[in-house]
Amino acid sequence: MPRSLKNDLAHLRKKERLSLHMPGHKGLRLREDTTELALTDNLLQPQGSILELEKAIARIYGAKWSYVGTNGSTSFLLGSLFYAGKGQKIVLPRASHQSIYKGLILGNHQPIYLENSIDELDIARPLKTEDYFKALNKGAKAYIFTAPSYEGYLEGYKILKPFLKDSLTIVDAAHGSHLYYLKLEDNSWADLKVISFHKTLGALNPGAAILSNLEEDKREELNFFQTSSPSFPVLLSIEDSLREMMKMKIAEKLRLMTWLKEEIGKIGDLRVVANDDPFKLLISSVSGELDFKKLGEFLREEAGVFMEIESQGYLLGILSFYDSHEGYKTLIKALKKSTRIDFKIKTHKSLQGKSHLPQISLLPGEAFLQEKKLVPIKEALGKISGVMYSKYPPGAPLLVPGEIIDEKIIEELLTETGDHTGCSEIKDGSIFIIK
Ligand SMILES: Cc1ncc(COP(=O)(O)O)c(C=O)c1O
């Protein structure tokens, strides 16, 4: 029988009388929180149970290699852009997650942005395959895809693969670790695909993996940003969650999600917005006149229901195989109660159109380490941004280091101030520009 983390840790628990190794809490805080010992494996050079876990992940997801980690998808996206080299042209959606931008900064890469469409709810929709076709023959070393998008939209990017022959395809599937189980995605077309088990399956934060279809084993490069003190509870939770999936009543759980969405659609002015991922519950209104920031607050205060996103035009909830019927009934009850209250919106300025691309003056990697100063947003017109300002969630930047601050950005930053906590926080209406 192959080694498992569960067995290793059980064995260690039996055998160990005295811990004279890290961590300093000596197992008193959490028993499974141990370190790399003779009876456990080593995350950076696994040979036992961690390697078995990685082989299982590669098998389940249909990839040549997989490397597991305890530093989130962030660490593997950084690793992917590190593997792409230094100072390369990288094609990416403007609405990419901030971790990809950090990879651009680290590698001093040159971004070639593709603009996302922003829909009537202010959701950045995924790029179309046509958008990528327009970016062929630009000498890009890598093409980045976000699939699925944060709000649960999928595109058929697989058909692009033959056209991207010599480039790396890097897929940010941080929100897609469950899609394999729903037969909604296949992993054959991506060279590198990053998944977070903690976002939509049952692992602890921040359990993640990278799936690689590269010919050779590139552990050193792709795993470069892993800690040398990996969290065994996180690793164990990945193993446990995959084991749980073998017994998961998937069809039953999906039926429950469908029921929830149908019930919500019957409540007052509410509508469930259609998307591709059953795990993503997008609630908006038929009339377009409801203030979902207020409704989100009501759900928190009145019913203890916390959503993933409370935005002006919609609520986003993340469903999972671990949800219960009882939980869904709580949401439905609270939403029904909310119809007695007037949540009518006063004014809503939509960002509908294309994502805004400010002019680039310096590469993100050149700009980020320059000396900066804090100035009031209104005085920043024409200056160069020194940091990244992202609305969080979902964590896609409005403004990137090295970009020239224009009127549109100023307007967006002023209306959204307070929410931009993803990378740099806008405090007292001031932002960092390059001196
Ligand atoms: C699209 C996307 N990519 C990457 C990440 C980073 O994932 P992690 O939190 O596992 O580091 C996130 C996090 O929310 C995300 O939404």
PDB file of C-alpha atoms and ligand atoms in Angstrom, residues 71-75 77 97 99 146 148 150 172 174-175 196 198-199 206 208 392 394, ligand 1:
ATOM      1  CA  ASN A  71       1.526  28.615  -0.038  1.00  0.00           C
ATOM      2  CA  GLY A  72      -1.580  28.926  -2.159  1.00  0.00           C
ATOM      3  CA  SER A  73      -2.005  29.290  -5.884  1.00  0.00           C
ATOM      4  CA  THR A  74      -0.077  32.530  -5.455  1.00  0.00           C
ATOM      5  CA  SER A  75       3.201  30.652  -4.960  1.00  0.00           C
ATOM      6  CA  LEU A  77       1.669  31.455 -10.235  1.00  0.00           C
ATOM      7  CA  HIS A  97      -5.309  38.178 -10.186  1.00  0.00           C
ATOM      8  CA  SER A  99      -0.464  37.313  -7.823  1.00  0.00           C
ATOM      9  CA  THR A 146      -7.945  32.609 -16.032  1.00  0.00           C
ATOM     10  CA  PRO A 148     -12.727  29.558 -14.523  1.00  0.00           C
ATOM     11  CA  TYR A 150     -13.915  34.283 -10.274  1.00  0.00           C
ATOM     12  CA  ASP A 172      -4.812  30.298 -13.349  1.00  0.00           C
ATOM     13  CA  ALA A 174      -7.309  28.817  -8.612  1.00  0.00           C
ATOM     14  CA  HIS A 175     -11.112  28.573  -8.524  1.00  0.00           C
ATOM     15  CA  SER A 196      -6.296  25.905  -5.042  1.00  0.00           C
ATOM     16  CA  HIS A 198      -8.845  25.291  -0.398  1.00  0.00           C
ATOM     17  CA  LYS A 199     -11.104  27.476  -2.513  1.00  0.00           C
ATOM     18  CA  PRO A 206      -3.875  27.711   1.431  1.00  0.00           C
ATOM     19  CA  ALA A 208      -2.708  24.262  -3.682  1.00  0.00           C
ATOM     20  CA  TYR A 392     -10.379  43.011  -3.204  1.00  0.00           C
ATOM     21  CA  PRO A 394     -11.560  39.680  -6.540  1.00  0.00           C
TER      22      PRO A 394
HETATM   23  C1  LIG B   1      -8.241  34.067  -9.844  1.00  0.00           C
HETATM   24  C2  LIG B   1      -7.323  33.876  -8.667  1.00  0.00           C
HETATM   25  N1  LIG B   1      -6.057  33.476  -8.877  1.00  0.00           N
HETATM   26  C3  LIG B   1      -5.190  33.287  -7.869  1.00  0.00           C
HETATM   27  C4  LIG B   1      -5.558  33.501  -6.569  1.00  0.00           C
HETATM   28  C5  LIG B   1      -4.569  33.258  -5.457  1.00  0.00           C
HETATM   29  O1  LIG B   1      -4.886  32.064  -4.825  1.00  0.00           O
HETATM   30  P1  LIG B   1      -4.376  31.687  -3.344  1.00  0.00           P
HETATM   31  O2  LIG B   1      -5.237  32.466  -2.417  1.00  0.00           O
HETATM   32  O3  LIG B   1      -4.603  30.213  -3.249  1.00  0.00           O
HETATM   33  O4  LIG B   1      -2.957  32.062  -3.257  1.00  0.00           O
HETATM   34  C6  LIG B   1      -6.865  33.937  -6.284  1.00  0.00           C
HETATM   35  C7  LIG B   1      -7.282  34.205  -4.914  1.00  0.00           C
HETATM   36  O5  LIG B   1      -8.356  34.617  -4.602  1.00  0.00           O
HETATM   37  C8  LIG B   1      -7.767  34.125  -7.371  1.00  0.00           C
HETATM   38  O6  LIG B   1      -9.025  34.550  -7.158  1.00  0.00           O
END
